Amino acid sequence: MNNELKTRPDKSFWQLWNLSFGFFGVQIAYSLQSANISRIFATLGADPHSLSYFWILPPLMGIIVQPIVGTLSDKTWTRFGRRIPYLFVGATVAVLVMCLLPNAGSFGMAVSTAMVFGLISLMFLDTSINMAMQPFKMLVGDEVNEKQKALAYSIQSFLCNAGSLAGYVFPFLFTAIGIANEAPKGVVPDSVIYSFYIGAAILILCVLYTTAKVKEMPPKEYAEYHNLKETDNESKSNWIHLLKNAPATFWKVGLVQFFSWFAFMYMWTYTNGTIAANCWGVDMTASNATATLSYQEAGNWVGILFAVQAIGSVIWAMVLPMFKNRKLAYSLSLVLGGIGFVMASFVHDQYVMFVPFLLIGCAWAAILAMPFTFVTNALEGYGHMGAYLGLFNGTICIPQVIAAALGGVILHLVGSVQSNMMIVAGLALVAGALSVTIIKDVNKQ
């Protein structure tokens, strides 16, 4: 390593903003997927006990794609940069698939064929979203100095939540202006289909903006600012070797991530059924439950509740920097989210449901910002930042895969009542809060 480390210069607010602006569009795509996948596959005819299995594909593709994108982009340099080419290709594929996925039930295919088509579309959508999402996290690690990193990730968190807010409310808004929210059995309503179309258009515009505004450091300059020899930066990274040499913080934060993402997987999978049963009185055991107007109205309201969660997250993200102790802020946020999940199981009024989802937003704000602050600080000087962050994404994806694989079994164990899965999610977040205590925060700012 070099003896003298050049300090990355401070960036203006708008330079930090431009680094992450495309994340706004990527997050719209991600939120449309999160809020509507269970609704889409339930509408196509999926059984509630098998619903979680459709959620295995998204995180599974993340495990495969993000380390590859991270490792390849560490060794890539083009006239457009090292991370941005991957971002652009991922976003382009996402736009194409967003126009196909919600139409899975509209092509006159048999139910089983429509589900296979939907699954393949979902696989490509999540692959491309992961490919577009990962470079934004790397860009902050690459371009932003230690002093500004927390601010940069806070801006990214804000744009992430703003994008979520937009994506979540699209179906509700389109229904409000008269676009059909009801369709024949097995067909996704136009309110959802048009939401995906608009989301795709915004995604490509946002990514084009970031591509035009951000100029990445060339390899030699990058090596100077990151305390790396150029040969270190260019050398092949062996994932097993990197994991063996990862700092302890990498693994400790990973344990917290396990419980956090386990919880949120069940929120995305079972909120539709919970709201339909608790607030609209839909009998979710009936064969035609998902074909009713009440179920689709509940589906729209899920988008509103997820938007409330995003608002709560934005507000809490502004509170988090006020904590001098980052570990306390992290654990408290997860406890508040756990309380919110448990409350959601018992609330039967659609408006009172705002309260638990505001609390869930507190946990979401911490999950978006805290882990990467701890880990990127711990990784300074290790090299292979992209590969490490790609591997760290495993702490996001693996718990989701495990949660999705166990979803049907756990649903049986809690009486096949979808709202009980929210209690399971709440207990997982409390376990995550307890796990925060083992993290050693070396770089206190």
Short mmCIF file of C-alpha atoms in Angstrom, two decimals:
data_model
loop_
_atom_site.label_atom_id
_atom_site.label_comp_id
_atom_site.label_asym_id
_atom_site.label_seq_id
_atom_site.Cartn_x
_atom_site.Cartn_y
_atom_site.Cartn_z
CA MET A 1 0.00 0.00 0.00
CA ASN A 2 1.07 3.57 -0.52
CA ASN A 3 2.46 5.39 2.50
CA GLU A 4 0.76 8.65 1.62
CA LEU A 5 -2.97 8.64 1.17
CA LYS A 6 -4.54 11.44 -0.83
CA THR A 7 -7.76 12.71 0.73
CA ARG A 8 -10.75 12.78 -1.56
CA PRO A 9 -11.91 16.39 -1.83
CA ASP A 10 -15.30 17.41 -0.45
CA LYS A 11 -18.15 17.41 -2.91
CA SER A 12 -20.93 19.94 -3.10
CA PHE A 13 -24.44 18.89 -2.08
CA TRP A 14 -25.51 18.70 -5.73
CA GLN A 15 -22.53 16.54 -6.68
CA LEU A 16 -23.55 14.11 -3.95
CA TRP A 17 -27.15 14.37 -5.15
CA ASN A 18 -26.18 13.59 -8.75
CA LEU A 19 -24.25 10.48 -7.65
CA SER A 20 -27.47 8.94 -6.34
CA PHE A 21 -30.24 10.60 -8.37
CA GLY A 22 -30.70 7.63 -10.68
CA PHE A 23 -31.48 5.60 -7.56
CA PHE A 24 -34.83 7.44 -7.47
CA GLY A 25 -35.87 5.76 -10.71
CA VAL A 26 -34.42 2.37 -9.76
CA GLN A 27 -36.32 2.48 -6.48
CA ILE A 28 -39.61 3.23 -8.24
CA ALA A 29 -39.12 -0.01 -10.16
CA TYR A 30 -38.18 -1.87 -6.98
CA SER A 31 -41.17 -0.51 -5.02
CA LEU A 32 -43.59 -1.44 -7.79
CA GLN A 33 -42.19 -4.94 -7.62
CA SER A 34 -42.28 -5.07 -3.80
CA ALA A 35 -45.86 -3.82 -3.46
CA ASN A 36 -47.38 -5.73 -6.35
CA ILE A 37 -45.67 -9.11 -6.84
CA SER A 38 -47.87 -10.91 -4.28
CA ARG A 39 -50.91 -9.12 -5.72
CA ILE A 40 -49.98 -10.08 -9.30
CA PHE A 41 -49.33 -13.76 -8.59
CA ALA A 42 -52.35 -14.05 -6.27
CA THR A 43 -54.46 -12.53 -9.07
CA LEU A 44 -53.00 -15.06 -11.50
CA GLY A 45 -54.17 -17.81 -9.13
CA ALA A 46 -51.35 -18.61 -6.67
CA ASP A 47 -52.29 -20.32 -3.38
CA PRO A 48 -51.39 -18.25 -0.23
CA HIS A 49 -49.22 -21.10 1.10
CA SER A 50 -47.12 -21.08 -2.06
CA LEU A 51 -47.07 -17.28 -2.37
CA SER A 52 -43.73 -16.87 -0.62
CA TYR A 53 -42.04 -19.23 -3.10
CA PHE A 54 -42.50 -16.65 -5.86
CA TRP A 55 -40.34 -14.35 -3.72
CA ILE A 56 -37.35 -16.72 -3.81
CA LEU A 57 -36.30 -15.59 -7.28
CA PRO A 58 -35.67 -11.86 -6.59
CA PRO A 59 -33.11 -12.27 -3.77
CA LEU A 60 -31.65 -15.36 -5.42
CA MET A 61 -30.84 -13.30 -8.49
CA GLY A 62 -29.36 -10.65 -6.19
CA ILE A 63 -26.97 -13.19 -4.68
CA ILE A 64 -25.79 -14.18 -8.15
CA VAL A 65 -25.77 -10.81 -9.90
CA GLN A 66 -24.48 -8.30 -7.38
CA PRO A 67 -21.13 -9.95 -6.51
CA ILE A 68 -20.52 -10.45 -10.25
CA VAL A 69 -21.35 -6.82 -11.04
CA GLY A 70 -19.18 -5.66 -8.13
CA THR A 71 -16.21 -7.79 -9.10
CA LEU A 72 -16.41 -7.05 -12.82
CA SER A 73 -16.86 -3.31 -12.28
CA ASP A 74 -13.78 -3.25 -10.01
CA LYS A 75 -11.79 -4.34 -13.06
CA THR A 76 -13.71 -2.35 -15.70
CA TRP A 77 -12.80 1.02 -17.13
CA THR A 78 -14.51 2.62 -20.13
CA ARG A 79 -14.91 6.17 -21.35
CA PHE A 80 -18.22 6.18 -19.44
CA GLY A 81 -16.65 4.98 -16.16
CA ARG A 82 -16.42 1.71 -14.26
CA ARG A 83 -19.79 1.45 -12.46
CA ILE A 84 -22.07 3.47 -14.77
CA PRO A 85 -22.01 1.05 -17.76
CA TYR A 86 -23.46 -1.70 -15.56
CA LEU A 87 -26.03 0.71 -14.18
CA PHE A 88 -27.14 1.71 -17.67
CA VAL A 89 -27.41 -1.84 -19.04
CA GLY A 90 -29.34 -2.99 -15.95
CA ALA A 91 -31.80 -0.11 -16.18
CA THR A 92 -32.41 -0.70 -19.89
CA VAL A 93 -33.29 -4.37 -19.36
CA ALA A 94 -35.50 -3.43 -16.37
CA VAL A 95 -37.49 -1.02 -18.52
CA LEU A 96 -38.23 -3.71 -21.10
CA VAL A 97 -39.28 -6.29 -18.51
CA MET A 98 -41.47 -3.80 -16.60
CA CYS A 99 -43.61 -3.57 -19.72
CA LEU A 100 -44.05 -7.36 -19.83
CA LEU A 101 -44.45 -8.61 -16.24
CA PRO A 102 -47.85 -7.08 -15.33
CA ASN A 103 -49.29 -8.39 -18.61
CA ALA A 104 -48.66 -12.03 -17.62
CA GLY A 105 -52.41 -12.66 -17.39
CA SER A 106 -53.36 -10.64 -20.48
CA PHE A 107 -52.02 -12.86 -23.28
CA GLY A 108 -54.71 -15.55 -23.12
CA MET A 109 -52.38 -18.17 -21.62
CA ALA A 110 -53.43 -20.95 -19.27
CA VAL A 111 -52.97 -20.19 -15.54
CA SER A 112 -49.85 -22.35 -15.23
CA THR A 113 -48.32 -20.85 -18.39
CA ALA A 114 -49.10 -17.31 -17.21
CA MET A 115 -47.37 -18.03 -13.89
CA VAL A 116 -44.28 -19.40 -15.64
CA PHE A 117 -44.21 -16.33 -17.89
CA GLY A 118 -44.59 -14.12 -14.81
CA LEU A 119 -41.79 -15.97 -13.01
CA ILE A 120 -39.39 -15.63 -15.94
CA SER A 121 -40.26 -11.93 -16.25
CA LEU A 122 -39.74 -11.49 -12.50
CA MET A 123 -36.35 -13.20 -12.74
CA PHE A 124 -35.19 -10.81 -15.47
CA LEU A 125 -36.71 -7.81 -13.69
CA ASP A 126 -34.92 -8.47 -10.43
CA THR A 127 -31.66 -9.34 -12.18
CA SER A 128 -31.72 -6.01 -14.00
CA ILE A 129 -32.82 -4.01 -10.93
CA ASN A 130 -29.97 -5.56 -8.94
CA MET A 131 -27.56 -4.75 -11.76
CA ALA A 132 -28.75 -1.14 -11.75
CA MET A 133 -28.95 -0.74 -7.96
CA GLN A 134 -25.54 -2.02 -6.89
CA PRO A 135 -23.43 0.60 -8.77
CA PHE A 136 -25.02 3.45 -6.78
CA LYS A 137 -23.75 1.99 -3.51
CA MET A 138 -20.33 1.52 -5.08
CA LEU A 139 -20.23 5.05 -6.46
CA VAL A 140 -20.53 6.49 -2.95
CA GLY A 141 -17.76 4.20 -1.68
CA ASP A 142 -15.58 5.15 -4.66
CA GLU A 143 -16.11 8.88 -4.92
CA VAL A 144 -17.00 10.22 -1.46
CA ASN A 145 -14.55 10.87 1.38
CA GLU A 146 -14.96 9.55 4.92
CA LYS A 147 -16.32 12.81 6.29
CA GLN A 148 -19.15 13.07 3.74
CA LYS A 149 -20.03 9.40 3.43
CA ALA A 150 -22.84 9.48 6.01
CA LEU A 151 -24.37 12.51 4.23
CA ALA A 152 -24.03 10.78 0.85
CA TYR A 153 -25.81 7.65 2.08
CA SER A 154 -28.47 9.83 3.72
CA ILE A 155 -29.13 11.50 0.36
CA GLN A 156 -29.29 8.07 -1.23
CA SER A 157 -31.72 6.96 1.47
CA PHE A 158 -33.89 10.05 0.86
CA LEU A 159 -33.99 9.43 -2.91
CA CYS A 160 -34.67 5.76 -2.26
CA ASN A 161 -37.69 6.59 -0.10
CA ALA A 162 -38.92 9.29 -2.48
CA GLY A 163 -38.81 6.75 -5.31
CA SER A 164 -40.60 4.22 -3.13
CA LEU A 165 -43.29 6.76 -2.32
CA ALA A 166 -43.95 7.43 -6.00
CA GLY A 167 -44.00 3.75 -6.98
CA TYR A 168 -46.25 2.70 -4.12
CA VAL A 169 -49.01 5.25 -4.77
CA PHE A 170 -49.22 4.85 -8.57
CA PRO A 171 -51.96 2.14 -8.59
CA PHE A 172 -54.06 4.10 -6.07
CA LEU A 173 -53.68 7.35 -8.04
CA PHE A 174 -54.46 5.73 -11.38
CA THR A 175 -57.60 4.16 -9.88
CA ALA A 176 -58.59 7.58 -8.50
CA ILE A 177 -58.42 9.15 -11.98
CA GLY A 178 -60.63 6.44 -13.44
CA ILE A 179 -58.30 3.71 -14.70
CA ALA A 180 -59.83 0.28 -14.13
CA ASN A 181 -58.88 -1.44 -10.87
CA GLU A 182 -60.89 -4.58 -11.65
CA ALA A 183 -60.27 -7.16 -14.35
CA PRO A 184 -61.46 -10.64 -15.33
CA LYS A 185 -60.24 -13.47 -13.10
CA GLY A 186 -56.56 -14.15 -13.70
CA VAL A 187 -55.90 -10.76 -15.32
CA VAL A 188 -53.99 -7.94 -13.61
CA PRO A 189 -55.96 -4.64 -13.50
CA ASP A 190 -54.95 -1.74 -15.77
CA SER A 191 -54.20 0.41 -12.70
CA VAL A 192 -51.24 -1.87 -11.97
CA ILE A 193 -50.16 -2.33 -15.59
CA TYR A 194 -50.02 1.44 -16.25
CA SER A 195 -48.09 1.94 -13.01
CA PHE A 196 -45.33 -0.30 -14.37
CA TYR A 197 -45.32 1.59 -17.68
CA ILE A 198 -44.90 4.99 -16.00
CA GLY A 199 -42.29 3.58 -13.62
CA ALA A 200 -40.26 2.28 -16.56
CA ALA A 201 -40.28 5.70 -18.25
CA ILE A 202 -39.13 7.49 -15.08
CA LEU A 203 -36.41 4.89 -14.47
CA ILE A 204 -34.69 5.39 -17.81
CA LEU A 205 -34.89 9.21 -17.55
CA CYS A 206 -33.29 9.21 -14.07
CA VAL A 207 -30.51 6.87 -15.11
CA LEU A 208 -29.76 8.99 -18.18
CA TYR A 209 -29.45 12.01 -15.88
CA THR A 210 -26.90 10.30 -13.61
CA THR A 211 -25.00 8.97 -16.63
CA ALA A 212 -24.73 12.51 -18.02
CA LYS A 213 -23.83 14.24 -14.74
CA VAL A 214 -21.36 11.86 -13.02
CA LYS A 215 -17.74 11.48 -14.07
CA GLU A 216 -15.95 8.66 -12.27
CA MET A 217 -12.29 8.67 -11.23
CA PRO A 218 -9.97 6.84 -13.67
CA PRO A 219 -8.10 3.80 -12.24
CA LYS A 220 -4.80 5.55 -11.41
CA GLU A 221 -6.53 8.40 -9.56
CA TYR A 222 -8.84 5.91 -7.79
CA ALA A 223 -5.81 3.95 -6.53
CA GLU A 224 -4.21 7.12 -5.15
CA TYR A 225 -7.32 8.15 -3.22
CA HIS A 226 -8.01 4.65 -1.86
CA ASN A 227 -4.54 3.83 -0.56
CA LEU A 228 -4.08 1.12 -3.18
CA LYS A 229 -1.28 0.25 -5.52
CA GLU A 230 -2.54 0.14 -9.07
CA THR A 231 -1.66 -3.56 -9.22
CA ASP A 232 -3.81 -4.18 -6.13
CA ASN A 233 -6.72 -2.46 -7.79
CA GLU A 234 -6.38 -4.46 -10.98
CA SER A 235 -5.66 -7.88 -9.44
CA LYS A 236 -8.21 -10.63 -9.61
CA SER A 237 -10.29 -10.97 -6.48
CA ASN A 238 -11.13 -14.44 -5.18
CA TRP A 239 -14.45 -14.27 -3.34
CA ILE A 240 -13.51 -16.95 -0.81
CA HIS A 241 -10.22 -15.17 -0.12
CA LEU A 242 -12.03 -11.84 0.28
CA LEU A 243 -14.57 -13.34 2.69
CA LYS A 244 -11.81 -14.96 4.76
CA ASN A 245 -10.10 -11.59 5.09
CA ALA A 246 -13.25 -9.48 5.58
CA PRO A 247 -13.26 -7.32 8.71
CA ALA A 248 -15.29 -8.63 11.67
CA THR A 249 -17.75 -5.73 11.21
CA PHE A 250 -18.70 -7.21 7.81
CA TRP A 251 -20.00 -10.39 9.51
CA LYS A 252 -21.52 -8.75 12.60
CA VAL A 253 -23.55 -6.30 10.54
CA GLY A 254 -24.45 -9.27 8.34
CA LEU A 255 -26.13 -10.98 11.30
CA VAL A 256 -28.29 -7.90 11.92
CA GLN A 257 -29.08 -7.84 8.21
CA PHE A 258 -30.25 -11.46 8.38
CA PHE A 259 -33.01 -10.70 10.89
CA SER A 260 -33.90 -7.38 9.23
CA TRP A 261 -34.43 -8.71 5.72
CA PHE A 262 -36.11 -11.88 7.01
CA ALA A 263 -38.73 -9.58 8.54
CA PHE A 264 -39.27 -7.39 5.50
CA MET A 265 -39.65 -10.38 3.19
CA TYR A 266 -42.77 -11.34 5.15
CA MET A 267 -44.08 -7.79 5.02
CA TRP A 268 -43.86 -7.77 1.20
CA THR A 269 -45.35 -11.26 0.92
CA TYR A 270 -48.25 -11.11 3.37
CA THR A 271 -49.32 -7.47 3.74
CA ASN A 272 -51.80 -7.82 0.85
CA GLY A 273 -53.55 -10.74 2.52
CA THR A 274 -53.38 -9.07 5.95
CA ILE A 275 -54.97 -5.81 4.79
CA ALA A 276 -57.61 -7.57 2.66
CA ALA A 277 -58.67 -9.76 5.61
CA ASN A 278 -58.31 -7.27 8.49
CA CYS A 279 -59.53 -4.03 6.88
CA TRP A 280 -61.75 -5.18 3.99
CA GLY A 281 -63.13 -8.38 5.53
CA VAL A 282 -62.09 -10.57 2.58
CA ASP A 283 -62.16 -14.29 3.31
CA MET A 284 -58.66 -15.16 2.09
CA THR A 285 -59.45 -18.89 2.20
CA ALA A 286 -62.14 -18.50 -0.50
CA SER A 287 -61.19 -19.62 -4.02
CA ASN A 288 -62.32 -16.35 -5.61
CA ALA A 289 -60.85 -14.05 -2.93
CA THR A 290 -58.31 -12.41 -5.24
CA ALA A 291 -60.85 -11.84 -8.01
CA THR A 292 -63.02 -9.59 -5.81
CA LEU A 293 -63.02 -5.82 -6.06
CA SER A 294 -62.39 -5.67 -2.30
CA TYR A 295 -59.10 -7.55 -2.71
CA GLN A 296 -57.94 -5.18 -5.45
CA GLU A 297 -58.98 -2.15 -3.35
CA ALA A 298 -56.97 -3.58 -0.47
CA GLY A 299 -54.07 -4.03 -2.91
CA ASN A 300 -54.20 -0.32 -3.74
CA TRP A 301 -54.27 0.50 -0.02
CA VAL A 302 -51.16 -1.61 0.52
CA GLY A 303 -49.40 0.83 -1.82
CA ILE A 304 -50.62 3.73 0.34
CA LEU A 305 -49.41 2.00 3.53
CA PHE A 306 -46.01 1.33 1.97
CA ALA A 307 -45.94 5.01 1.00
CA VAL A 308 -46.68 5.91 4.63
CA GLN A 309 -43.80 3.65 5.59
CA ALA A 310 -41.58 5.57 3.14
CA ILE A 311 -42.68 8.91 4.65
CA GLY A 312 -41.90 7.59 8.13
CA SER A 313 -38.53 6.48 6.83
CA VAL A 314 -37.71 9.91 5.36
CA ILE A 315 -38.64 11.62 8.64
CA TRP A 316 -36.67 9.13 10.73
CA ALA A 317 -33.67 9.40 8.39
CA MET A 318 -33.47 13.07 9.40
CA VAL A 319 -33.57 12.10 13.09
CA LEU A 320 -30.90 9.38 12.89
CA PRO A 321 -27.89 11.74 12.47
CA MET A 322 -28.87 13.45 15.75
CA PHE A 323 -27.91 10.30 17.69
CA LYS A 324 -24.30 10.44 18.88
CA ASN A 325 -24.33 6.65 19.34
CA ARG A 326 -24.94 5.00 15.96
CA LYS A 327 -25.48 1.56 17.50
CA LEU A 328 -28.23 2.93 19.75
CA ALA A 329 -29.88 4.59 16.75
CA TYR A 330 -29.70 1.34 14.76
CA SER A 331 -31.12 -0.92 17.51
CA LEU A 332 -33.85 1.54 18.56
CA SER A 333 -34.99 1.82 14.93
CA LEU A 334 -35.32 -1.94 14.61
CA VAL A 335 -37.28 -2.21 17.89
CA LEU A 336 -39.72 0.48 16.70
CA GLY A 337 -40.17 -1.43 13.44
CA GLY A 338 -40.77 -4.66 15.37
CA ILE A 339 -43.50 -2.97 17.40
CA GLY A 340 -45.04 -1.73 14.16
CA PHE A 341 -45.18 -5.22 12.63
CA VAL A 342 -46.86 -6.71 15.71
CA MET A 343 -49.40 -3.84 15.79
CA ALA A 344 -50.24 -4.39 12.11
CA SER A 345 -51.49 -7.88 12.93
CA PHE A 346 -54.15 -6.52 15.32
CA VAL A 347 -55.34 -3.31 13.59
CA HIS A 348 -58.62 -3.53 11.63
CA ASP A 349 -59.07 0.08 10.52
CA GLN A 350 -57.38 1.09 7.25
CA TYR A 351 -56.45 4.55 8.58
CA VAL A 352 -55.25 3.44 12.01
CA MET A 353 -52.95 1.12 10.06
CA PHE A 354 -50.87 4.25 9.27
CA VAL A 355 -49.40 4.10 12.80
CA PRO A 356 -47.70 0.69 12.56
CA PHE A 357 -46.40 1.46 9.08
CA LEU A 358 -44.87 4.75 10.26
CA LEU A 359 -43.03 2.72 12.91
CA ILE A 360 -41.95 0.17 10.30
CA GLY A 361 -40.55 3.13 8.34
CA CYS A 362 -38.17 3.86 11.24
CA ALA A 363 -36.62 0.41 10.85
CA TRP A 364 -36.45 0.80 7.06
CA ALA A 365 -34.55 4.09 7.35
CA ALA A 366 -31.90 2.46 9.53
CA ILE A 367 -31.67 -0.64 7.32
CA LEU A 368 -31.00 1.54 4.26
CA ALA A 369 -28.33 3.76 5.83
CA MET A 370 -26.65 2.12 8.82
CA PRO A 371 -25.22 -1.14 7.45
CA PHE A 372 -23.35 0.50 4.57
CA THR A 373 -21.97 3.22 6.83
CA PHE A 374 -20.52 0.61 9.22
CA VAL A 375 -19.24 -1.68 6.47
CA THR A 376 -17.71 0.85 4.05
CA ASN A 377 -15.88 2.49 6.97
CA ALA A 378 -14.53 -0.92 8.00
CA LEU A 379 -13.47 -1.70 4.42
CA GLU A 380 -11.30 1.39 3.89
CA GLY A 381 -7.88 0.27 2.70
CA TYR A 382 -8.99 -3.32 1.94
CA GLY A 383 -9.38 -2.77 -1.83
CA HIS A 384 -11.98 -4.48 -4.04
CA MET A 385 -14.73 -2.24 -2.67
CA GLY A 386 -17.18 -3.28 -5.41
CA ALA A 387 -16.55 -6.99 -4.85
CA TYR A 388 -16.97 -6.61 -1.08
CA LEU A 389 -20.21 -4.66 -1.41
CA GLY A 390 -21.46 -7.22 -3.92
CA LEU A 391 -20.68 -9.98 -1.43
CA PHE A 392 -22.23 -7.96 1.39
CA ASN A 393 -25.42 -7.98 -0.65
CA GLY A 394 -25.58 -11.65 0.29
CA THR A 395 -26.58 -10.47 3.78
CA ILE A 396 -29.62 -8.89 2.11
CA CYS A 397 -30.46 -11.72 -0.28
CA ILE A 398 -29.77 -14.92 1.69
CA PRO A 399 -32.20 -14.13 4.54
CA GLN A 400 -34.89 -13.32 1.97
CA VAL A 401 -34.35 -16.64 0.20
CA ILE A 402 -34.52 -18.52 3.53
CA ALA A 403 -37.62 -16.57 4.62
CA ALA A 404 -39.33 -17.22 1.28
CA ALA A 405 -38.48 -20.93 1.38
CA LEU A 406 -39.89 -21.25 4.93
CA GLY A 407 -42.90 -18.98 4.36
CA GLY A 408 -45.44 -21.70 3.55
CA VAL A 409 -44.31 -23.86 6.48
CA ILE A 410 -44.42 -20.99 8.99
CA LEU A 411 -47.81 -19.87 7.64
CA HIS A 412 -49.17 -23.36 8.40
CA LEU A 413 -47.63 -23.20 11.90
CA VAL A 414 -49.40 -19.88 12.67
CA GLY A 415 -52.78 -21.18 11.63
CA SER A 416 -52.69 -20.17 7.94
CA VAL A 417 -53.58 -16.61 9.00
CA GLN A 418 -51.51 -14.17 6.95
CA SER A 419 -51.66 -11.41 9.58
CA ASN A 420 -49.84 -13.71 12.03
CA MET A 421 -46.83 -13.58 9.71
CA MET A 422 -46.51 -9.90 10.65
CA ILE A 423 -45.92 -10.97 14.27
CA VAL A 424 -43.18 -13.32 13.06
CA ALA A 425 -41.64 -10.36 11.21
CA GLY A 426 -41.79 -8.20 14.36
CA LEU A 427 -39.99 -10.82 16.45
CA ALA A 428 -37.28 -11.08 13.79
CA LEU A 429 -36.64 -7.31 13.95
CA VAL A 430 -36.32 -7.44 17.75
CA ALA A 431 -33.72 -10.21 17.33
CA GLY A 432 -31.92 -7.94 14.88
CA ALA A 433 -31.93 -5.10 17.42
CA LEU A 434 -30.31 -7.38 20.01
CA SER A 435 -27.66 -8.39 17.46
CA VAL A 436 -26.59 -4.75 16.98
CA THR A 437 -24.90 -4.92 20.41
CA ILE A 438 -22.05 -7.10 19.06
CA ILE A 439 -21.00 -4.56 16.39
CA LYS A 440 -17.86 -2.62 17.19
CA ASP A 441 -18.19 0.91 15.80
CA VAL A 442 -14.53 1.82 15.27
CA ASN A 443 -14.98 4.92 13.13
CA LYS A 444 -17.27 7.10 15.23
CA GLN A 445 -17.75 10.39 13.42
#
